[in-house]
Amino acid sequence: RARGVIAGATSTTARARRFANRGDASSSVSAPALSPSPASRDARRGAAPSTAARASSSSSASPASPFQQLESLLATASAAANTGSRDLGWRELEGAWVLAPPAGAKPRALVHFIGGAFVGASPQLTYRLFLEALAEKGDVLVVATPYAIGFEHLRIADENQFLFDRALRALGDEAAGLPIFGVGHSMGALMHMIIGSRYALPDRAANVLISFNNKPATDAVPLFTPVVAPGLQNLSPLIASVADSPFRAPLRGAEAQLRAQAPATVRELLPVLDQIEPVFREVADGAAEFVPKPEDTKSLIRRYYGVRRNLLLRFTDDTIDETSGLAATLTDSSAIKESIDLSVRSLAGDHVRPLRQETPALDVPPELAEPLRQTGDAISGFADALGIAPDENNPLNPLGALRFGFEQVKSETLKQARDAEGEQETRARGDAGEEMRALAGEIVAWMGLPPAAAPAAAPARDEGGREEVTPTVVSE
């Protein structure tokens, strides 16, 4: 959904600039002083004002035209795309993204967050609303470690832990003494389970595992073994020659320039798209299953997982959740089954609930609703012709996820246009924010954090504004 919103904002940026440049050019050119206007000439001749003059005189009093409304819409989208995470309080530290509690509050805990497949490459964007709600609700310091998807799960888990360790050292006194909680969604939950099985984590207070998933590639991608993998493997020489061709050098230079000139939010989203080619190359080079295999990962967790306090969250409409299997492994046969503190909770929602974002309130002119619908339907038809179907729950189908995001944005945009025409079907603003705050509230309440420190009282002052100081009596 976030990808769809940003893609829409990106495509409108250039057009918004053209609108602005056209306006600047027209306002900077003035007619010669001795050249009478059409209205003046008509008045001298005793004729009625010209059509152009009537349109000019009436335009200031008439409502904005659809094109003026479109210009405002494009400018709003462009401004949203140029608002980067750093403008919202995030900072990049040793390759991780860090968010402190709002309003200068002292952190009560530290959260190491790992997101799901593909979207975990830019967690400060794709999980922004959820992580900001978590920081606000619990006064927690969030450290989100991005990663690129791949078939080698052990390598990905190690890289996430190394990033977190480096960021923790760089935070220094800011994070000293804070209880550390691991929070992961989907594949991020799996990564925390692998990290907890491969590393001694003496400072880990607990793990929060949301929508745990440990499916094999054959289940994650339909027809992966009989169709997708063999097809890409047959194309392996062609893919390698194209990727390594010297003719790509000029294209890489042009791509670097485009990246540098892209809006801030788009630049932050590019790591999500950059994963697609390496995954295709892995499959073309023979990758057919995750390493370790799901059964081997389950065995690793059963024998070595050492984080004793855990919260497992699942959503009622999640079709790929495997929380029940993980709970059974931890309570029935794990090495810590005798001492584990395990809570399992079901909440309303689907697999992508933590990824929800607030769609900007863009007032689409009703006159443009039909052209927008026709354009959107044409793009959808082109995707159908290529066999790209919307797919929100498939972590290894990036094109399906992009199509799903586009369809969501198209539906929301057309819905806003219908609402502008007076239809009753409306969606309250802030729904996504409230939903994320409720989810964060569930997690913070379970964490059992110490109460927030009361702010220091301001020193008392006398009538002249001088600070009152209690004298110190020293006895001999």
PDB file of N, CA and C in Angstrom, residues 3 117 185-186 211 213 215 219-221 317-321 349-353 355 390-397 400-401 404:
ATOM      1  N   ARG A   3       3.904   1.417  -1.110  1.00  0.00           N
ATOM      2  CA  ARG A   3       4.548   1.509  -2.425  1.00  0.00           C
ATOM      3  C   ARG A   3       3.641   2.176  -3.437  1.00  0.00           C
ATOM      4  N   ALA A 117       9.399  -9.743   4.472  1.00  0.00           N
ATOM      5  CA  ALA A 117      10.113  -9.897   3.213  1.00  0.00           C
ATOM      6  C   ALA A 117       9.823  -8.728   2.279  1.00  0.00           C
ATOM      7  N   HIS A 185       7.942  -8.864  12.345  1.00  0.00           N
ATOM      8  CA  HIS A 185       6.698  -9.154  11.629  1.00  0.00           C
ATOM      9  C   HIS A 185       6.986 -10.099  10.473  1.00  0.00           C
ATOM     10  N   SER A 186       6.209 -11.181  10.374  1.00  0.00           N
ATOM     11  CA  SER A 186       6.304 -12.130   9.272  1.00  0.00           C
ATOM     12  C   SER A 186       7.715 -12.723   9.206  1.00  0.00           C
ATOM     13  N   SER A 211       2.673 -12.462  13.343  1.00  0.00           N
ATOM     14  CA  SER A 211       2.412 -13.163  12.078  1.00  0.00           C
ATOM     15  C   SER A 211       3.595 -14.028  11.651  1.00  0.00           C
ATOM     16  N   ASN A 213       5.967 -16.695  10.193  1.00  0.00           N
ATOM     17  CA  ASN A 213       5.817 -17.466   8.954  1.00  0.00           C
ATOM     18  C   ASN A 213       7.122 -18.169   8.635  1.00  0.00           C
ATOM     19  N   LYS A 215       7.227 -20.719   5.883  1.00  0.00           N
ATOM     20  CA  LYS A 215       6.804 -21.560   4.768  1.00  0.00           C
ATOM     21  C   LYS A 215       7.966 -21.828   3.809  1.00  0.00           C
ATOM     22  N   ASP A 219       5.606 -23.208  -1.205  1.00  0.00           N
ATOM     23  CA  ASP A 219       4.309 -22.737  -0.717  1.00  0.00           C
ATOM     24  C   ASP A 219       4.180 -21.227  -0.835  1.00  0.00           C
ATOM     25  N   ALA A 220       5.306 -20.520  -0.685  1.00  0.00           N
ATOM     26  CA  ALA A 220       5.265 -19.065  -0.752  1.00  0.00           C
ATOM     27  C   ALA A 220       4.973 -18.578  -2.163  1.00  0.00           C
ATOM     28  N   VAL A 221       5.468 -19.305  -3.169  1.00  0.00           N
ATOM     29  CA  VAL A 221       5.259 -18.914  -4.567  1.00  0.00           C
ATOM     30  C   VAL A 221       4.619 -20.083  -5.303  1.00  0.00           C
ATOM     31  N   ASP A 317      -7.650 -12.835  10.117  1.00  0.00           N
ATOM     32  CA  ASP A 317      -7.824 -13.010   8.674  1.00  0.00           C
ATOM     33  C   ASP A 317      -6.505 -13.285   7.951  1.00  0.00           C
ATOM     34  N   ASP A 318      -5.499 -13.698   8.691  1.00  0.00           N
ATOM     35  CA  ASP A 318      -4.184 -13.980   8.105  1.00  0.00           C
ATOM     36  C   ASP A 318      -4.173 -15.408   7.574  1.00  0.00           C
ATOM     37  N   THR A 319      -4.012 -15.552   6.265  1.00  0.00           N
ATOM     38  CA  THR A 319      -4.097 -16.879   5.641  1.00  0.00           C
ATOM     39  C   THR A 319      -2.761 -17.613   5.591  1.00  0.00           C
ATOM     40  N   ILE A 320      -1.645 -16.944   5.910  1.00  0.00           N
ATOM     41  CA  ILE A 320      -0.342 -17.611   5.833  1.00  0.00           C
ATOM     42  C   ILE A 320       0.349 -17.640   7.190  1.00  0.00           C
ATOM     43  N   ASP A 321      -0.372 -17.339   8.256  1.00  0.00           N
ATOM     44  CA  ASP A 321       0.215 -17.314   9.596  1.00  0.00           C
ATOM     45  C   ASP A 321       0.506 -18.734  10.083  1.00  0.00           C
ATOM     46  N   GLY A 349      -7.749  -8.351  11.958  1.00  0.00           N
ATOM     47  CA  GLY A 349      -6.885  -7.854  10.895  1.00  0.00           C
ATOM     48  C   GLY A 349      -6.360  -8.984  10.035  1.00  0.00           C
ATOM     49  N   ASP A 350      -5.467  -8.617   9.093  1.00  0.00           N
ATOM     50  CA  ASP A 350      -4.867  -9.596   8.203  1.00  0.00           C
ATOM     51  C   ASP A 350      -3.347  -9.508   8.301  1.00  0.00           C
ATOM     52  N   HIS A 351      -2.678 -10.212   7.414  1.00  0.00           N
ATOM     53  CA  HIS A 351      -1.219 -10.321   7.506  1.00  0.00           C
ATOM     54  C   HIS A 351      -0.518  -8.972   7.376  1.00  0.00           C
ATOM     55  N   VAL A 352      -1.100  -8.048   6.636  1.00  0.00           N
ATOM     56  CA  VAL A 352      -0.426  -6.776   6.377  1.00  0.00           C
ATOM     57  C   VAL A 352      -0.888  -5.661   7.305  1.00  0.00           C
ATOM     58  N   ARG A 353      -1.575  -5.992   8.378  1.00  0.00           N
ATOM     59  CA  ARG A 353      -2.061  -4.938   9.271  1.00  0.00           C
ATOM     60  C   ARG A 353      -0.947  -4.021   9.783  1.00  0.00           C
ATOM     61  N   LEU A 355       1.475  -2.932   8.351  1.00  0.00           N
ATOM     62  CA  LEU A 355       1.990  -2.114   7.250  1.00  0.00           C
ATOM     63  C   LEU A 355       1.042  -0.990   6.848  1.00  0.00           C
ATOM     64  N   PRO A 390      -3.057  -9.043  -8.454  1.00  0.00           N
ATOM     65  CA  PRO A 390      -2.818  -8.474  -7.113  1.00  0.00           C
ATOM     66  C   PRO A 390      -2.560  -9.588  -6.107  1.00  0.00           C
ATOM     67  N   ASP A 391      -1.543  -9.394  -5.262  1.00  0.00           N
ATOM     68  CA  ASP A 391      -1.187 -10.422  -4.283  1.00  0.00           C
ATOM     69  C   ASP A 391      -0.612  -9.724  -3.056  1.00  0.00           C
ATOM     70  N   GLU A 392      -1.415  -9.642  -1.985  1.00  0.00           N
ATOM     71  CA  GLU A 392      -0.981  -8.900  -0.798  1.00  0.00           C
ATOM     72  C   GLU A 392      -0.246  -9.772   0.209  1.00  0.00           C
ATOM     73  N   ASN A 393      -0.422 -11.081   0.162  1.00  0.00           N
ATOM     74  CA  ASN A 393       0.102 -11.947   1.220  1.00  0.00           C
ATOM     75  C   ASN A 393       1.257 -12.823   0.781  1.00  0.00           C
ATOM     76  N   ASN A 394       1.841 -12.538  -0.371  1.00  0.00           N
ATOM     77  CA  ASN A 394       2.899 -13.402  -0.898  1.00  0.00           C
ATOM     78  C   ASN A 394       4.242 -12.696  -0.801  1.00  0.00           C
ATOM     79  N   PRO A 395       5.099 -13.062   0.160  1.00  0.00           N
ATOM     80  CA  PRO A 395       6.348 -12.327   0.364  1.00  0.00           C
ATOM     81  C   PRO A 395       7.340 -12.466  -0.773  1.00  0.00           C
ATOM     82  N   LEU A 396       7.162 -13.452  -1.657  1.00  0.00           N
ATOM     83  CA  LEU A 396       8.105 -13.632  -2.756  1.00  0.00           C
ATOM     84  C   LEU A 396       7.485 -13.315  -4.108  1.00  0.00           C
ATOM     85  N   ASN A 397       6.459 -12.471  -4.112  1.00  0.00           N
ATOM     86  CA  ASN A 397       5.834 -12.059  -5.360  1.00  0.00           C
ATOM     87  C   ASN A 397       5.797 -10.532  -5.407  1.00  0.00           C
ATOM     88  N   GLY A 400       3.272  -8.900  -7.837  1.00  0.00           N
ATOM     89  CA  GLY A 400       1.907  -8.997  -7.331  1.00  0.00           C
ATOM     90  C   GLY A 400       1.648  -8.000  -6.216  1.00  0.00           C
ATOM     91  N   ALA A 401       2.651  -7.782  -5.360  1.00  0.00           N
ATOM     92  CA  ALA A 401       2.497  -6.809  -4.286  1.00  0.00           C
ATOM     93  C   ALA A 401       2.389  -5.386  -4.839  1.00  0.00           C
ATOM     94  N   PHE A 404      -1.039  -5.021  -6.196  1.00  0.00           N
ATOM     95  CA  PHE A 404      -1.986  -4.858  -5.093  1.00  0.00           C
ATOM     96  C   PHE A 404      -1.961  -3.416  -4.581  1.00  0.00           C
TER      97      PHE A 404
END
